[in-house]
Structure formats: C-alpha cells, structure tokens
Coordinates of C-alpha atoms in Angstrom, one line a residue:
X1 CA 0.0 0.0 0.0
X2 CA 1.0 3.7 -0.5
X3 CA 0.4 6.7 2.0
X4 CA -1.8 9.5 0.9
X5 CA -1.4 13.0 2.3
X6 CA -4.8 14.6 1.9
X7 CA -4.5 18.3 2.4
X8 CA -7.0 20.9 2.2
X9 CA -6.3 24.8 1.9
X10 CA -6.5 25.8 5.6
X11 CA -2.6 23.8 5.2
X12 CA -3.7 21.0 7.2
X13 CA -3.7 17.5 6.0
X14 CA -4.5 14.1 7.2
X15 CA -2.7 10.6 5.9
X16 CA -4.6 7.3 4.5
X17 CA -3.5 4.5 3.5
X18 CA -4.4 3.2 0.1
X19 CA -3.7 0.0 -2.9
X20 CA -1.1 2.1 -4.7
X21 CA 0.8 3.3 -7.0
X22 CA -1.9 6.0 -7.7
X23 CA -1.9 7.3 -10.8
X24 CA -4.6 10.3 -11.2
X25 CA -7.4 11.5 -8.9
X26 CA -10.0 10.0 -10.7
X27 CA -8.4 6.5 -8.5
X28 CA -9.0 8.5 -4.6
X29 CA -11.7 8.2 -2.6
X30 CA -14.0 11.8 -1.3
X31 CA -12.9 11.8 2.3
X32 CA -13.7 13.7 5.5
X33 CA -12.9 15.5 8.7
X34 CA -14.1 16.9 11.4
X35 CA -15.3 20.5 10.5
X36 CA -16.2 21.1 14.1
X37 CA -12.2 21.2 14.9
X38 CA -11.2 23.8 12.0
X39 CA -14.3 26.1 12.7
X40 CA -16.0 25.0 9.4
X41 CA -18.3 23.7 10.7
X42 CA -20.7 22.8 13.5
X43 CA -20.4 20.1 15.9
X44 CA -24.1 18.0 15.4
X45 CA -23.1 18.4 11.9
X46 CA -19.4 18.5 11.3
X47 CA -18.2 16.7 8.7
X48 CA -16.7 18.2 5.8
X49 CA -15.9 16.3 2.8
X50 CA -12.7 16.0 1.0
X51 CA -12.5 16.0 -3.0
X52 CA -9.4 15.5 -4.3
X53 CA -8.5 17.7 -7.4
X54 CA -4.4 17.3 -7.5
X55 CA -1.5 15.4 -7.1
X56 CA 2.1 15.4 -6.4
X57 CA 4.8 13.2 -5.1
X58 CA 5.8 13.0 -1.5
X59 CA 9.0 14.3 -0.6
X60 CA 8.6 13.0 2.9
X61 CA 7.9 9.5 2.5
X62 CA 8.7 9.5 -1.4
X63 CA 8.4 5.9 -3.3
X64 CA 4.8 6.0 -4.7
X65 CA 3.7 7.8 -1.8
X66 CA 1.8 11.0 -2.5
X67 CA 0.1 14.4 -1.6
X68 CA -3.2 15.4 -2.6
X69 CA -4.7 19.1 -2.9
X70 CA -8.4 18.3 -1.8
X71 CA -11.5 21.2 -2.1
X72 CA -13.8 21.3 1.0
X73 CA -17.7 20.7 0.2
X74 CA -20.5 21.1 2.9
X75 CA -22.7 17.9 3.8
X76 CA -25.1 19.0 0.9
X77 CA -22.0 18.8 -1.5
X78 CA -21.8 22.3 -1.9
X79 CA -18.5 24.2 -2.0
X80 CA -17.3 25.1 1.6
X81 CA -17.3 29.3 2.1
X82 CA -13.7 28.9 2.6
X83 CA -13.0 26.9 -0.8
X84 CA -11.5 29.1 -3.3
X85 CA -10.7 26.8 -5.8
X86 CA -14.0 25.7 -7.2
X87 CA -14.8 29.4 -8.1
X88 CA -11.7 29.8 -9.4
X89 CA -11.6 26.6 -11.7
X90 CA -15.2 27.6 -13.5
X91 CA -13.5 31.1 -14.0
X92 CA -10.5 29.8 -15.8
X93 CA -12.8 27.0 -18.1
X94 CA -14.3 30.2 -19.1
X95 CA -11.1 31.6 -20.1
X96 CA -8.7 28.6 -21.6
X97 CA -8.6 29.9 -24.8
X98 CA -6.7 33.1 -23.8
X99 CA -3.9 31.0 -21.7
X100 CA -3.4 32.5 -18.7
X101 CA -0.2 32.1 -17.4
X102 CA 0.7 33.5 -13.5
X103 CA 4.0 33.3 -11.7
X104 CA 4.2 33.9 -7.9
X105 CA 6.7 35.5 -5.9
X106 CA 5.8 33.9 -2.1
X107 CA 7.6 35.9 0.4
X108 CA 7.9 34.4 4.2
X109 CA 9.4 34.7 7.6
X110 CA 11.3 32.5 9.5
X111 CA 10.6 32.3 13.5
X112 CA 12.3 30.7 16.0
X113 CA 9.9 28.1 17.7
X114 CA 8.3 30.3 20.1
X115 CA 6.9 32.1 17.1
X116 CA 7.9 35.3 18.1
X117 CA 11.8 36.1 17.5
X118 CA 12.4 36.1 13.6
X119 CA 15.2 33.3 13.3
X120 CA 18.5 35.1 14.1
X121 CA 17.4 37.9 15.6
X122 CA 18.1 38.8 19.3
X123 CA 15.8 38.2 21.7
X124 CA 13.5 41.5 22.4
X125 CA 15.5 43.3 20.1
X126 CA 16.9 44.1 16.5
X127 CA 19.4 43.6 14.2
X128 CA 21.2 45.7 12.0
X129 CA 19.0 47.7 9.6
X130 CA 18.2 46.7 6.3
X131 CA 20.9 46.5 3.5
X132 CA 22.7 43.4 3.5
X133 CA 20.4 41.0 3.6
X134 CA 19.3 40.8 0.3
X135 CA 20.4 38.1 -1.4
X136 CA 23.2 37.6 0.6
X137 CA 25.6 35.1 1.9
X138 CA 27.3 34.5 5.0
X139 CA 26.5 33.6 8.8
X140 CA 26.4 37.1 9.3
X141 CA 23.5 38.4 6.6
X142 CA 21.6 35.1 6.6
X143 CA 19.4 33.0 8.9
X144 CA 17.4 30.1 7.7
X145 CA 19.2 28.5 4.6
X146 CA 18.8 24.8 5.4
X147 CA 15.1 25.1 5.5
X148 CA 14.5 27.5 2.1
X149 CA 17.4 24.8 -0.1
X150 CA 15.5 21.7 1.6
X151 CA 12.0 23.6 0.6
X152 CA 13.5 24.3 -2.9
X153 CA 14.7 20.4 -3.1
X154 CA 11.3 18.6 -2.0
X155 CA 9.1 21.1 -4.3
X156 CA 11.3 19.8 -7.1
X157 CA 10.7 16.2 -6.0
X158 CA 7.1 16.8 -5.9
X159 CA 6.9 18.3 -9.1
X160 CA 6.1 21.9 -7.6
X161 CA 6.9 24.3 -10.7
X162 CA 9.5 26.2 -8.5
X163 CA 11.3 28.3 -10.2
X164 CA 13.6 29.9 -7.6
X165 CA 14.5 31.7 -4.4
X166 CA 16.1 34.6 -2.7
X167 CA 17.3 35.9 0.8
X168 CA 14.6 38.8 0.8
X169 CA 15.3 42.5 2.5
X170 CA 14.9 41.6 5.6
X171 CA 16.6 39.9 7.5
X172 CA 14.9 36.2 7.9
X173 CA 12.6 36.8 5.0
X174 CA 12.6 34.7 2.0
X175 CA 11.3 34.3 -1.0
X176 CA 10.3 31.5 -3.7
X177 CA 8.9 31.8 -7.1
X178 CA 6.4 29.2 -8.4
X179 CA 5.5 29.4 -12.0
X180 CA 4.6 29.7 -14.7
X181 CA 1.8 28.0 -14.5
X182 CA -1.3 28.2 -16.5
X183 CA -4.9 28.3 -14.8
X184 CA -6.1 26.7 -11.8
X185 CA -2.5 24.8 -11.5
X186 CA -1.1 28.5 -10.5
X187 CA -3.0 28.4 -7.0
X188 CA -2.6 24.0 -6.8
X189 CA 1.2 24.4 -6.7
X190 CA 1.7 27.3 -4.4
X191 CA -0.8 26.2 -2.1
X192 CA 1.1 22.7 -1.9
X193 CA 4.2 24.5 -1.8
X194 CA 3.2 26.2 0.7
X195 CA 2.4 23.4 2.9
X196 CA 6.1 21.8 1.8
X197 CA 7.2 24.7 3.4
X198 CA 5.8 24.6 7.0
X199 CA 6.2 21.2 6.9
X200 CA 10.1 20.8 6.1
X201 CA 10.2 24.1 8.5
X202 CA 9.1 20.9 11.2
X203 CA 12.1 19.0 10.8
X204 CA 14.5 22.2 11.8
X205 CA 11.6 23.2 14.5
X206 CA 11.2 26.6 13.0
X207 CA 8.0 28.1 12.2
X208 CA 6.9 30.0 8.8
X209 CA 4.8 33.3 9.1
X210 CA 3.0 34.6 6.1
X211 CA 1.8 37.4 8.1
X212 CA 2.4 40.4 5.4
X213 CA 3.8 42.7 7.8
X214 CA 5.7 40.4 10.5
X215 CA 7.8 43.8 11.8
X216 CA 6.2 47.2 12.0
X217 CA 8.5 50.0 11.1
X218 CA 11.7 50.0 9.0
X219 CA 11.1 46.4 7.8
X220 CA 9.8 45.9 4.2
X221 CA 6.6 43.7 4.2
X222 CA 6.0 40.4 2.7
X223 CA 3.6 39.8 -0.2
X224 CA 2.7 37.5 -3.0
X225 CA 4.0 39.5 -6.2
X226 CA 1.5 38.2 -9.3
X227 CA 3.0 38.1 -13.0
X228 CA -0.1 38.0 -15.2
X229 CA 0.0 37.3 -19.3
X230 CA -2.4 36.0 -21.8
X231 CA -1.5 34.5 -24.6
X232 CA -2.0 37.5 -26.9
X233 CA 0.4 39.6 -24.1
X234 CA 2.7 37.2 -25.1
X235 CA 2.9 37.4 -28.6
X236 CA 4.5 40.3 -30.8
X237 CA 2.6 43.5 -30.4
X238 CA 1.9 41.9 -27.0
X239 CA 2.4 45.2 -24.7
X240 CA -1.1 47.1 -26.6
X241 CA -2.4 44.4 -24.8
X242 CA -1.0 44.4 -21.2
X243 CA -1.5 48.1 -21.2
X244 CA -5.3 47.7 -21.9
X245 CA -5.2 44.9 -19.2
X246 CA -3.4 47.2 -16.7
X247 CA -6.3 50.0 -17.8
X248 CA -9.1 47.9 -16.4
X249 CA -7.6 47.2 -13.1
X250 CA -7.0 50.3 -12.8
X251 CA -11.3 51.0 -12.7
X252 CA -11.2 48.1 -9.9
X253 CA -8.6 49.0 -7.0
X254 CA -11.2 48.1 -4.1
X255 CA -12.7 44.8 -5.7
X256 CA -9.1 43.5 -6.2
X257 CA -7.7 44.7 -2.7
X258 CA -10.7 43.0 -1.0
X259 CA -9.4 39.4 -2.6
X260 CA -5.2 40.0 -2.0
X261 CA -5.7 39.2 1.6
X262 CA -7.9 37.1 3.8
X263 CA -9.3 40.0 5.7
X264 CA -10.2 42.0 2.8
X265 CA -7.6 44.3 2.9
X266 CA -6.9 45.1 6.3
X267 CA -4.0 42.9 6.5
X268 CA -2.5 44.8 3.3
X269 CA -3.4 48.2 5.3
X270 CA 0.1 47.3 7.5
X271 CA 1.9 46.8 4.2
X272 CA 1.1 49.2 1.1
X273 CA 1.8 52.4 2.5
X274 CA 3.9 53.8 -0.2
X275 CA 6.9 53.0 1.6
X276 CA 9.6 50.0 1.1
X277 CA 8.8 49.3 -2.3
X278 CA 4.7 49.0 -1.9
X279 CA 2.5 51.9 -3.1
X280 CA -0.3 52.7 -1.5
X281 CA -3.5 51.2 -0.6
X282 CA -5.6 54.1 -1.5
X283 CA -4.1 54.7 -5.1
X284 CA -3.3 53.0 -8.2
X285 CA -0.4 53.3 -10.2
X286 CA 1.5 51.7 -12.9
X287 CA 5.3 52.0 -14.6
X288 CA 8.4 49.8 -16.1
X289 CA 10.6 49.0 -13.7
X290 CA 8.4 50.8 -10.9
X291 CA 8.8 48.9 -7.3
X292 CA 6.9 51.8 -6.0
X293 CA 4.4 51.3 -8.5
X294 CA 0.9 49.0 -7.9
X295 CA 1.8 46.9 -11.0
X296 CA 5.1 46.8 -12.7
X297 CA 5.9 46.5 -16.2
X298 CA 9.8 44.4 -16.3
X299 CA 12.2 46.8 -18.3
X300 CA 12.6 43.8 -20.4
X301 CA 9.4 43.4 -21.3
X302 CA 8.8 46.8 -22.1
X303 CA 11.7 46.8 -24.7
X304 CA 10.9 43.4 -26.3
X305 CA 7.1 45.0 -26.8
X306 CA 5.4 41.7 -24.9
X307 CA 5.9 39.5 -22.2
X308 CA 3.7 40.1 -18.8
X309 CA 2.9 42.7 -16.1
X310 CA 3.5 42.2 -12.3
X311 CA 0.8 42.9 -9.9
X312 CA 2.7 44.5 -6.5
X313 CA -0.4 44.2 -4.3
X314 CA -0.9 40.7 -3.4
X315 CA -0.1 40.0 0.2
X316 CA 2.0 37.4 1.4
X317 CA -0.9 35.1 3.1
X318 CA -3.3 35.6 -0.2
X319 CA -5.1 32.9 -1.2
X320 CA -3.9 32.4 -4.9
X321 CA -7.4 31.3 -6.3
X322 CA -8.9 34.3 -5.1
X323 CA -6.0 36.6 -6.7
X324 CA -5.5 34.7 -10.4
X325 CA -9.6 34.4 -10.4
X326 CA -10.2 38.3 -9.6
X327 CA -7.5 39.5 -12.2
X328 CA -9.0 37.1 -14.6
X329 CA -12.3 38.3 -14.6
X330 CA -11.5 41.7 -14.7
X331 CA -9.1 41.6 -17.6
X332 CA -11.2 39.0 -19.6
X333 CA -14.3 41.0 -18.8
X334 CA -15.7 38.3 -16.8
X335 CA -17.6 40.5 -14.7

C-alpha cells in the first residue's frame, strides 16, 4: 500500500492508506474530517468532505507515496465558504482559450519556535538595519538557509513548478517563485508549496509566518508578487495588450484589494503604504521597472514590446485562487 497526504487549503492535512501506485485522482476516494475542529463547521453536523482535485509526489515518504490538494464541500455537497478553488476553476474553463499564465513571488518569515523572534534575531530586540540581507551570503546576513534549499529540493521532487529563491530585505525573509503555470494549477502548486514549506520548517523546529507585515516599522513587508499574461500579451505586439489589461484594473482597486488578503484588505493596510517598495493602498499606479508602483511592467518586457505585467499588491498570506480568479475576470471582462 502507498500513503496518501490529503491536504486541504486551511494547510492542514490528514494521511490514508491506500492499494497504490496512484496514478490520477480520478483513483482516490471523497474523504472527510471533522469540521467542528477547523471552525468549518458545527459540531451536530461536522463533517466536511474532501474532494481530491491534485496530485504530487511525496517528498517526505517519497516511493509511490503522494500528496493530494483536496477542495472542502459542505454535507449537501456544496463548495465550503472557505473553498476558493472551485470558483476559481469555472472562471479559468471560461477563459482557456486566452492562456493565462501566473507566476508567484511567495515571500515568508522564518521564526524561532516560540513564534515570536524572527530566526537570528536577538531576543527582544533588533538587528542591524536593512541593507545586507538581500540576497546575501554569510553567517552574518543570513538565517534560515537549510530550510529555504531543503524547501526548494522537495518542491522539485514533488513536481512543484518552482522556479527559484532569494534571501529577501529583511533579514529572515525569503522568497520563492512558483511558476509559470497556466490556470487553476497556479494556486494547486503554491498552495502545496506552501504546505512543503511549513512542513520541512518541522524538521528544523522553525515556524513560517505569512503574516504580510511580520515587523512594524523599518522592515519591508511580505507579499505575494502576481506576473499575469495571456496569450496575446505574449505574442509580438503583445504590450497594446498588457496596457489595456493594466487600464481595467485600474477601474477596480477596491474589488481587487478585497481578494489579496484574507481579511479583505486590512491585513495589506500594515503593508502598502507607499513606503519600502509598496505603493499605497488608497491609489493605483503603474510603470516599467516601478517597485513603487501597484503593477510593474519588467524593463525587459517593455523593450521586447510583450511579455507580462507584475501585480505589487498581493499579500503574502493571499489565497492564490482568489487573486489569479479576480484578475482574470476583470481583464477577460468576466464581470
């Protein structure tokens, strides 16, 4: 028999046993849990069913064993209020012609493992300011390394579309990219990622914060950086069309601030405030090469004429079906 990690997107998970190898999802079971236990639910009624929608390969037990993404659906097999994806899926069937692509910058914390002293950092107090941290190298400069290369090695192993990682500004702060990935598989492979990541953070008894503001003051934030292209953005002439994308958005700041963090913006209140490299909450704003700017065009992009813009507003503990499935519909006028 094989071992299968059912996980849904609260990042929790729960192991069965099952006849393996398995080779698609069509082969798993719907599953359960107790709702009652993850406030989904109530307790004469609490079970919450598991559908499995994706898998990938276990880097912890690894043979045939596997992880599955799962969506949540109520007793009356309706999607659970805190299932993202199933939304998001009927959003992107509407739009497969146009190819979506998203990549993902995923920026995190590091803590010591009473969840309170960023790794490295003195107790009760600071360390040097900002500067060399940035993708840097040494004892010194950097504090958490084993966990971000194992991370980087077990998304690979579980087929993860990771496509790299930083030391970020502050000190303890890291980054990963996922992408590019096309549709729904955008917000399957970070949110497993993500779950890779607070589970190899186990094994060195550190804990990962996704809190978009971890450090008041002269500390940048943490966000989820979007990079957004449709097919046609991607083709020569492409930049007519990422400049009309960028033009819609630009009718929508509240709608799309309302899905970049789970509290509908009052978590990105800490963290766009014009200030280390976020613009502000209140105003929209776009330029090449601008990290000041609410979406970004790369300098690259604009001098080949095509490629894809970055959207700077995403926070850090987003929920990725909500942000790909917002940008979609507004720049596929969806809605």
């Amino acid at each position: 028999g094989i071992n299968a990690e059912y996980g849904g997107q609260g990042l929790r998970g729960k192991t069965k046993t099952m006849d393996g190898p398995i080779n698609s999802v069509d082969e798993l079971p719907v599953w359960n849990f107790d709702g009652s236990s993850t406030d989904q639910s109530d307790g004469e009624n609490s079970d919450v069913y598991l559908k499995p929608v994706a898998i990938f390969r276990d880097p912890f037990r690894r043979g045939d064993n596997i992880l599955v993404m799962c969506e949540c659906y109520t007793f009356d097999d309706k999607p659970h209020p805190t299932n993202k994806r199933s939304e998001c899926l009927s959003v992107m069937d509407r739009v497969a012609e146009e190819h979506p692509w998203f990549g993902i910058e995923q920026e995190y914390t590091l803590y010591e493992s009473d969840g309170i002293t960023p790794l490295g950092w003195p107790v009760n107090g600071f360390p040097g300011p900002q500067g060399p941290y940035y993708c840097a190298v040494g004892a010194q400069n950097v504090f958490g390394r084993k966990v971000v290369e194992a991370h980087y090695r077990a998304c690979m192993f579980a087929g993860i579309r990771i496509a790299g990682s930083n030391a970020e500004v502050m000190p303890s702060q890291w980054e990963y990219q996922v992408g590019p990935c096309e549709g729904i598989d955008m917000g399957d492979h970070l949110w497993v990622s993500r779950w890779i990541l607070c589970r190899v953070a186990e094994e060195f008894n550190v804990v990962v914060s996704f809190d978009p503001k971890p450090k008041a003051g002269e500390w940048n934030g943490a966000g989820c950086h979007t990079n957004i292209s449709t097919l046609k953005m991607r083709q020569d002439g492409g930049m007519a069309h990422i400049i009309t994308a960028i033009e819609k958005m630009s009718h929508k700041q509240r709608e799309h601030i309302e899905e970049y963090d789970p509290k509908k913006g009052e978590d990105n209140t800490r963290r766009l405030t014009g200030r280390h490299e976020t613009a502000s909450i209140e105003q929209f704003s776009y330029g090449v090469a601008h990290r000041g700017a609410s979406i970004r065009i790369p300098r690259q992009c604009d001098n080949d004429g095509k490629g894809y813009f970055e959207d700077r507003r995403p926070a850090s503990n987003c929920d990725p079906y909500s942000v790909t499935s917002r940008i979609v519909r507004t720049i596929c006028d969806l809605d």
